[in-house]
Coordinates of C-alpha atoms and ligand atoms in Angstrom, one line a residue:
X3 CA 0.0 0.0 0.0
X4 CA 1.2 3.5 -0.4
X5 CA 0.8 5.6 2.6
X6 CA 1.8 8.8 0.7
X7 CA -1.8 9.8 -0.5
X8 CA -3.0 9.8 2.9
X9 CA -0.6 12.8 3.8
X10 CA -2.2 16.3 2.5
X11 CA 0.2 17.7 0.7
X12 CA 0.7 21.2 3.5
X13 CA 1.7 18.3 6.0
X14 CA 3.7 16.8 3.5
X15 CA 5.4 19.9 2.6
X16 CA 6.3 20.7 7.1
X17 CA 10.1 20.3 8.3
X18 CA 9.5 17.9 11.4
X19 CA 10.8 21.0 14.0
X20 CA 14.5 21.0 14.9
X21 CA 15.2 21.7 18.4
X22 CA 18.2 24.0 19.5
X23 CA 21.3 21.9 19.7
X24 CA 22.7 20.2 23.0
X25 CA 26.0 19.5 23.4
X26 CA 27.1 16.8 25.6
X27 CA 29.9 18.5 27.0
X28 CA 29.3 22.2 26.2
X29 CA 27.2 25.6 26.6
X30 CA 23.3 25.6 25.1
X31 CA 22.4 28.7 23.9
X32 CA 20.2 27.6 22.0
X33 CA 16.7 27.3 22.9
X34 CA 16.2 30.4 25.6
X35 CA 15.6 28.1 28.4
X36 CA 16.8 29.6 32.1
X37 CA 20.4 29.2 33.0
X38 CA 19.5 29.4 36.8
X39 CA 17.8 26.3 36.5
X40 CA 14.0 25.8 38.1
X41 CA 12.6 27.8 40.7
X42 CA 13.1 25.2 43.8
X43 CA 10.0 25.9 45.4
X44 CA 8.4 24.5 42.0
X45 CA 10.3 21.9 42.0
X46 CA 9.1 20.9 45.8
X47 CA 5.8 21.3 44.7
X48 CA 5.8 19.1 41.8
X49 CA 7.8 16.7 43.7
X50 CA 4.6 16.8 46.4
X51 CA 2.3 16.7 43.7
X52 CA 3.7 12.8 42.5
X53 CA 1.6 11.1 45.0
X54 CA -1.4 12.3 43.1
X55 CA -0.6 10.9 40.0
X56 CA -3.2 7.9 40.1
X57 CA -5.6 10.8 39.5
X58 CA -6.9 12.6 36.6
X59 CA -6.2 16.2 36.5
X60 CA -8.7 19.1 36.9
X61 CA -7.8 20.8 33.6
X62 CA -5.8 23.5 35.2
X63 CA -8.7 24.8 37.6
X64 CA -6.0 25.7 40.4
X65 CA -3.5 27.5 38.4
X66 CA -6.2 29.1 36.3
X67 CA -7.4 30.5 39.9
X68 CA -4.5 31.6 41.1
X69 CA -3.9 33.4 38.1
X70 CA -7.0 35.0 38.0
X71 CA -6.5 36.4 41.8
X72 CA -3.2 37.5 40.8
X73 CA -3.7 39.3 37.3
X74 CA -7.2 40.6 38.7
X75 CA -9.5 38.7 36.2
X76 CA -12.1 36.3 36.4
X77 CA -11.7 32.6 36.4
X78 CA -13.5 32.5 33.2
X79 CA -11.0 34.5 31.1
X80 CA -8.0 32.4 31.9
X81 CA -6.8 29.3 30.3
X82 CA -3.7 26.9 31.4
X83 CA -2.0 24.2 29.1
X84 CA 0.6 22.4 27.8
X85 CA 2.6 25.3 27.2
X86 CA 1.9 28.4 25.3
X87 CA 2.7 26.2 22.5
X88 CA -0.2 24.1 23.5
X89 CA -2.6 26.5 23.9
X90 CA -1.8 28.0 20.7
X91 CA -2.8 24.7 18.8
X92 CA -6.2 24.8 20.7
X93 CA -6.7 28.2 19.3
X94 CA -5.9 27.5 15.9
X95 CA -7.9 24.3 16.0
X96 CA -10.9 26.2 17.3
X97 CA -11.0 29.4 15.8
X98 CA -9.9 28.5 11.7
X99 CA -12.0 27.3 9.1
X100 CA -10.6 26.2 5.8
X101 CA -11.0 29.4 4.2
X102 CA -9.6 31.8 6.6
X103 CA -6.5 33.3 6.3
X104 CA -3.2 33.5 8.9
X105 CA -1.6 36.8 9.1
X106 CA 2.0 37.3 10.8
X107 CA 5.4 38.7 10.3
X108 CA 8.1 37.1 8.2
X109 CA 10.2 34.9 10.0
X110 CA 7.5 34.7 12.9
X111 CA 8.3 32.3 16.3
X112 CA 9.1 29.2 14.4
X113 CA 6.3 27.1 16.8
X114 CA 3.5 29.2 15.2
X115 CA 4.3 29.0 11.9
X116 CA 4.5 25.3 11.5
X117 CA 1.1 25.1 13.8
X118 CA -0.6 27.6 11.5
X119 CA 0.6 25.9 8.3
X120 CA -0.4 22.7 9.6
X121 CA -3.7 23.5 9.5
X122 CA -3.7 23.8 6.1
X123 CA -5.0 27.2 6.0
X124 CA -3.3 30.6 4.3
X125 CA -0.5 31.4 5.8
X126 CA 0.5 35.4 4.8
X127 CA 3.4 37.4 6.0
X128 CA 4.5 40.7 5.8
X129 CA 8.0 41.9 6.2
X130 CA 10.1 43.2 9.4
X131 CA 10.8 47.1 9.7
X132 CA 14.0 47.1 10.9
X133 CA 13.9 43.8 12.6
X134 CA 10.4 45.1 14.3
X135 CA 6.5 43.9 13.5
X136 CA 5.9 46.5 11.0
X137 CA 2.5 47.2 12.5
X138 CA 1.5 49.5 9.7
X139 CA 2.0 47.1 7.1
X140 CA 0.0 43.7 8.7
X141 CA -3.0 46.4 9.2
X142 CA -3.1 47.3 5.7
X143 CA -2.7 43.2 4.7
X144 CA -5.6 42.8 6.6
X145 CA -8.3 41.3 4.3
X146 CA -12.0 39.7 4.1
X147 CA -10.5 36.1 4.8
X148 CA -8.1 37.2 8.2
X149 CA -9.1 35.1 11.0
X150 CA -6.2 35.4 13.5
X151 CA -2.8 37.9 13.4
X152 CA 0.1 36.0 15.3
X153 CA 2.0 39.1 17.2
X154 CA 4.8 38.1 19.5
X155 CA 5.8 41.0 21.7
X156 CA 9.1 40.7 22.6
X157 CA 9.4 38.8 19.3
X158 CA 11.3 35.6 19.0
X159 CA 13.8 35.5 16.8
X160 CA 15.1 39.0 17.5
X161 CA 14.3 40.1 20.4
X162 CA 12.4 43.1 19.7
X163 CA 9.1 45.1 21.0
X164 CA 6.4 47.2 19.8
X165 CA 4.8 50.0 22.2
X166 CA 1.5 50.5 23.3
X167 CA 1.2 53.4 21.0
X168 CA 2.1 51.4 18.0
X169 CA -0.5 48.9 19.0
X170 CA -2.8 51.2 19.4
X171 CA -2.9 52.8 15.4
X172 CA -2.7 49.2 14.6
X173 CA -5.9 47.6 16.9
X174 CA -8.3 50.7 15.1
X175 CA -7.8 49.2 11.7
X176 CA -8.3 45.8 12.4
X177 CA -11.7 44.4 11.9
X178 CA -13.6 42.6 15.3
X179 CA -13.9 39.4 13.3
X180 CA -9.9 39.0 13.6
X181 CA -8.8 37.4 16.5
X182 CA -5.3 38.6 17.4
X183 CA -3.1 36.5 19.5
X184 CA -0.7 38.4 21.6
X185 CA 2.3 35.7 22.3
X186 CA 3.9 37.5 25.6
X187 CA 6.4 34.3 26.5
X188 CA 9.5 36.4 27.2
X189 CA 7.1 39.2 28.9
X190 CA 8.8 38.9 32.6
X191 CA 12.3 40.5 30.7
X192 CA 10.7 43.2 28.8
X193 CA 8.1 44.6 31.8
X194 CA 10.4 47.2 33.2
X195 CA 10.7 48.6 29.9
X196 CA 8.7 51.9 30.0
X197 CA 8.3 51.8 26.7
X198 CA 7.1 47.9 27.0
X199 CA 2.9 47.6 26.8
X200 CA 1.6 45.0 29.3
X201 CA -1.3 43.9 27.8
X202 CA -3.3 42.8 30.9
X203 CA -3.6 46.7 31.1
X204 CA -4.9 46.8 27.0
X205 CA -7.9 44.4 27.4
X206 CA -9.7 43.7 23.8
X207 CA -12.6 41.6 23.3
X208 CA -10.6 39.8 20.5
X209 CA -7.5 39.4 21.7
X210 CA -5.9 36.8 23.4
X211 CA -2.8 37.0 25.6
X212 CA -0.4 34.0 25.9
X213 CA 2.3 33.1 28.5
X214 CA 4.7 30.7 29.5
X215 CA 6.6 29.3 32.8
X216 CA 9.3 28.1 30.5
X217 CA 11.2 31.1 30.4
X218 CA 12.0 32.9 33.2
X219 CA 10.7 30.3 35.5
X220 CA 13.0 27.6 34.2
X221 CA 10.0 25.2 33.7
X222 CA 10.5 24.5 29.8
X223 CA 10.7 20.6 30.3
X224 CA 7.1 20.4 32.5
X225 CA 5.2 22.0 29.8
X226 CA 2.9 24.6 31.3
X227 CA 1.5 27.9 29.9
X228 CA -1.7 30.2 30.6
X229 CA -3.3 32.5 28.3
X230 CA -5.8 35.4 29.1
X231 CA -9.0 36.2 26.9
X232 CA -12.7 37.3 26.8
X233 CA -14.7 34.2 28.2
X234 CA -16.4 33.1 25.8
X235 CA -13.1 32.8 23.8
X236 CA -12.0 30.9 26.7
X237 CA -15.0 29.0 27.7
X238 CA -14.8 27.6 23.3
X239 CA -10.9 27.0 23.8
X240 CA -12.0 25.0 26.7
X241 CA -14.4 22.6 24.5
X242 CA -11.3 22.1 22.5
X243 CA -8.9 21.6 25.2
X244 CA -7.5 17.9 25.7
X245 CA -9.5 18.0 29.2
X246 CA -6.3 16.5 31.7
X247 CA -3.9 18.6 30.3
X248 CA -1.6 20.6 31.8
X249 CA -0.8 17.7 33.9
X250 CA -0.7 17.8 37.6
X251 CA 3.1 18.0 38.4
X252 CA 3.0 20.8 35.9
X253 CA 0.0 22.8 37.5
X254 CA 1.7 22.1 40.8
X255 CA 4.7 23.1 39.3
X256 CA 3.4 26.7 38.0
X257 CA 1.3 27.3 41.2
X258 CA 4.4 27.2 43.1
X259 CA 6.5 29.3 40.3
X260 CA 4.1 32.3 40.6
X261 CA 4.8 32.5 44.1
X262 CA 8.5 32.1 44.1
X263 CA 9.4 35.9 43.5
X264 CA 12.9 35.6 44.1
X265 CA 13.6 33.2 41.7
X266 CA 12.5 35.6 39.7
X267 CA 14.1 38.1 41.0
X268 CA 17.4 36.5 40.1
X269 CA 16.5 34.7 37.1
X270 CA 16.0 38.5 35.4
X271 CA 19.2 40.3 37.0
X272 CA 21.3 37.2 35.6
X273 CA 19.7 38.0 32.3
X274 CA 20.0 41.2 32.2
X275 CA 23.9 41.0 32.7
X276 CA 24.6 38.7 30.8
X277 CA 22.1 40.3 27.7
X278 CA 24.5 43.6 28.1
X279 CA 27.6 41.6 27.9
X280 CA 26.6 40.1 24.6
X281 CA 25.7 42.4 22.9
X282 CA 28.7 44.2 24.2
X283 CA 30.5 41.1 22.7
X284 CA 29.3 41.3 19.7
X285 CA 29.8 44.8 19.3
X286 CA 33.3 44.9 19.8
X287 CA 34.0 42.2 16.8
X288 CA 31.7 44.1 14.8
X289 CA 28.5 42.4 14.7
X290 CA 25.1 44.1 14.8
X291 CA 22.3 42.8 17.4
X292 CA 18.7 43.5 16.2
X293 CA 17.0 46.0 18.7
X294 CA 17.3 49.3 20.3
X295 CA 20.6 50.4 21.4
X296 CA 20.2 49.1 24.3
X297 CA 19.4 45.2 23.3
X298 CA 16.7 43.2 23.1
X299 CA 14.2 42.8 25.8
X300 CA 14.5 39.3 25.9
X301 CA 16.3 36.4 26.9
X302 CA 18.7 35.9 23.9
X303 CA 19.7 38.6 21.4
X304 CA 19.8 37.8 17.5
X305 CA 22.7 38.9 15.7
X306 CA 23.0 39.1 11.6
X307 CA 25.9 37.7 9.7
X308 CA 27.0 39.4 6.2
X309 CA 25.7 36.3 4.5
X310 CA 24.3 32.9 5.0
X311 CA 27.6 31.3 4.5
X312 CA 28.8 33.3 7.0
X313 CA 26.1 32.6 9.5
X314 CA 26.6 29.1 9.0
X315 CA 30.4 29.0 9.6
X316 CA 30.6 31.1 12.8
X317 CA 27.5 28.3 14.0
X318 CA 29.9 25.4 13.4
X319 CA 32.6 27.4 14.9
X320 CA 31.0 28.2 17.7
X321 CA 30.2 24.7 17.8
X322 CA 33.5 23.1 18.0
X323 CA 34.2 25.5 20.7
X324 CA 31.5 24.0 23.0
X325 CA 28.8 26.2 22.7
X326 CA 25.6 26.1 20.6
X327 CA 23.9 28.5 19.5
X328 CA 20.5 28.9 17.0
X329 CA 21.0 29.0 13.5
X330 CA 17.9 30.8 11.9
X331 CA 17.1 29.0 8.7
X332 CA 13.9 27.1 9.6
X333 CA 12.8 30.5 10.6
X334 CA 13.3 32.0 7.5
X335 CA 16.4 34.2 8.3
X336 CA 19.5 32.1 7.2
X337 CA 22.2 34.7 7.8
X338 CA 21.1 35.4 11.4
X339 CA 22.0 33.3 14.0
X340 CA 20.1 33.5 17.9
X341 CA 22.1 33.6 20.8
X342 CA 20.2 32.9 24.3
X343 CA 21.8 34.4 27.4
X344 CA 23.6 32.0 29.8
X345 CA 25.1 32.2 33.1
X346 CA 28.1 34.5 34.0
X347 CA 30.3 31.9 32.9
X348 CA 28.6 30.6 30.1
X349 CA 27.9 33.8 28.7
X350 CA 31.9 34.7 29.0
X351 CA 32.6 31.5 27.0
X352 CA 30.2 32.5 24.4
X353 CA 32.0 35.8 24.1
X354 CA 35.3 34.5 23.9
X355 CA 34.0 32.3 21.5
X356 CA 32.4 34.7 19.0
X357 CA 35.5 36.5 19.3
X358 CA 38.3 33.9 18.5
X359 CA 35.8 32.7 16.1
X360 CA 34.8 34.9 13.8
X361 CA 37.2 37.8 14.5
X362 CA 40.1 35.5 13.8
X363 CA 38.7 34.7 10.4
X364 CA 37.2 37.9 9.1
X365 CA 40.8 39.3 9.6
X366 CA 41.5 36.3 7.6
X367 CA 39.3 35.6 4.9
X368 CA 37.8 39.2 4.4
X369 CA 39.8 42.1 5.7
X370 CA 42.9 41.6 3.6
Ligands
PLP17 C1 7.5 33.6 21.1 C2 7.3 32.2 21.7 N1 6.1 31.8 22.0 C3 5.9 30.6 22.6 C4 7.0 29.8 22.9 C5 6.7 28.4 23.5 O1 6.5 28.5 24.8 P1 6.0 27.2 25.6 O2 7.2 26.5 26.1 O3 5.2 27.8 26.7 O4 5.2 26.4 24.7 C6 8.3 30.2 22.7 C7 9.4 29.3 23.0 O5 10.5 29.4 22.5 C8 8.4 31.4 22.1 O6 9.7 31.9 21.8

């Protein structure tokens, strides 16, 4: 028999998704996981939570309350899963029909992309503005068949935010039959940020806000994230739902993370070092990071290479000095290369390893 036919051809045409490299005995920079490590108070509470295993859990019920007492909303408007990335495959199984259209920014958060596009639906991009959502741009793409517009602020791959103002011009020319999901997983590094928009404070009916504990909570591996929304967005997502997810180690695991405020605490003065130091690094052998002056509000910075070839060698470089970093071709951005930050050290070896590798060799190759 030949399976083939039974594959449509936009599954057919995916990339199974590549996670960022390990190295057995090296640095990952790769994936913007948390250095630190996992809150210990979460990992208490997940360890308590093991002797409930023999029971189904509740859907989330307890973390979704928590939530809801601490970002001031009700119950009903908050949703907990496996993931951010998990919640985002409920929405887009919920909310598309086969007409509709997706509408995003080139070289959008790779996890999106390949959910969106496996849903067979069209998929429509419009380029960056300097490495930024060019907010302008996606309003005017806007057409009869836009269902949802994927916004990441801070944006993975490069690190970069819009401001509430920008929003703003953009939310009055989109229609209320759009549903526009606000992916805030790095929003714990960007919130001091004057110029940063919290969205809990910019509530639309059509608009639903994701986050995640993988980041600055170091919970990447358990798998839970919480979204906030109108409820009867939430109350459909929930028909959609697998019912036992997140699982209860994972709930447990996120109750406890919200509580643990100086884990937190530390989690975002070790990345806010170590963010300055590499993009300090990479200034001084020349490269550019995308983002303000100042750097990315994020957990990693993204840096572009002259070319592809380029991007590709210092990776492999970089590489065989221990430490991996994210090459950006799956995204769509095959001279750019993503850097998460590490710890002190790791961060140092990074540095020191951008600099003997591709310093050496542009003085090398190009400069003479
Ligand atoms: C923009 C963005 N959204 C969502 C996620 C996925 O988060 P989670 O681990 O909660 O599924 C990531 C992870 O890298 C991300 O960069």
């Amino acid at each position: 028999m030949k399976v083939v036919p039974l594959v449509p051809p936009y599954i057919a045409s995916l990339r199974p998704y590549q996670a960022g490299r390990s190295l057995e005995h090296g640095v990952k920079l790769s994936s913007n996981e948390n250095p630190l490590g996992t809150s210990p108070k979460a990992i208490e509470a997940m360890e308590r939570s093991l002797r409930g295993l023999n029971l189904y859990p509740n859907g989330g019920l307890e973390l979704r309350e928590v939530l809801a007492e601490e970002f001031d909303v009700k119950v009903d408007n908050v949703i907990a899963g496996s993931g951010s990335e998990g919640i985002m495959s409920n929405i887009i199984r919920t909310f598309l029909c086969d007409e509709d259209e997706v509408l995003t920014t080139e070289a959008a958060f790779i996890g999106f992309q390949v959910l969106a596009r496996s849903r067979g639906v069209k998929y429509r991009t419009v380029p960056y503005d300097n490495w930024h959502y060019d907010l302008k741009a996606l309003a005017a793409a806007v057409n009869p068949n836009t269902k949802i517009i994927y916004l990441a602020n801070p944006n993975n791959p490069t690190g970069t935010i819009f401001t509430r103002h920008q929003f703003d011009e953009f939310y009055r020319h989109v229609p209320e039959r759009v549903l526009i999901i606000l992916d805030e997983a790095y929003f714990e590094y960007a919130k001091d940020n004057p110029r940063y928009p919290d969205s809990m404070y910019y509530r639309y009916d059509n608009v639903i806000t994701l986050r995640t504990f993988s980041k600055v909570y170091g919970l990447a591996g358990a798998r839970i994230g919480y979204g906030f929304a109108h409820e009867e967005l939430i109350r459909n997502l929930l028909k959609v739902k697998l019912p036992f997810e997140p699982s209860t180690p994972a709930q447990a695991a996120g109750i406890a993370a919200l509580a643990d405020k100086e884990f937190l605490h530390r989690s975002l003065e070790m990345n806010a070092r170590c963010l300055r130091r590499l993009v300090e690094g990479l200034s001084e052998i020349g490269l550019p990071a995308a983002g303000s002056p100042l750097g990315p509000d994020a957990n990693f910075v993204m840096t572009i290479l002259p070319t592809e070839q380029e991007a590709k060698r210092v990776f492999e470089e970089l590489l065989a000095q221990g430490v991996a970093v994210r090459p950006l071709a799956s995204f769509g951005l095959p001279n750019c290369l993503r850097i998460s930050t590490g710890t002190d050290e790791q961060t140092e070896l990074c540095v020191e390893a951008l600099r003997r590798g591709y310093a050496a060799n542009v003085g090398a190759g190009r400069g003479s």
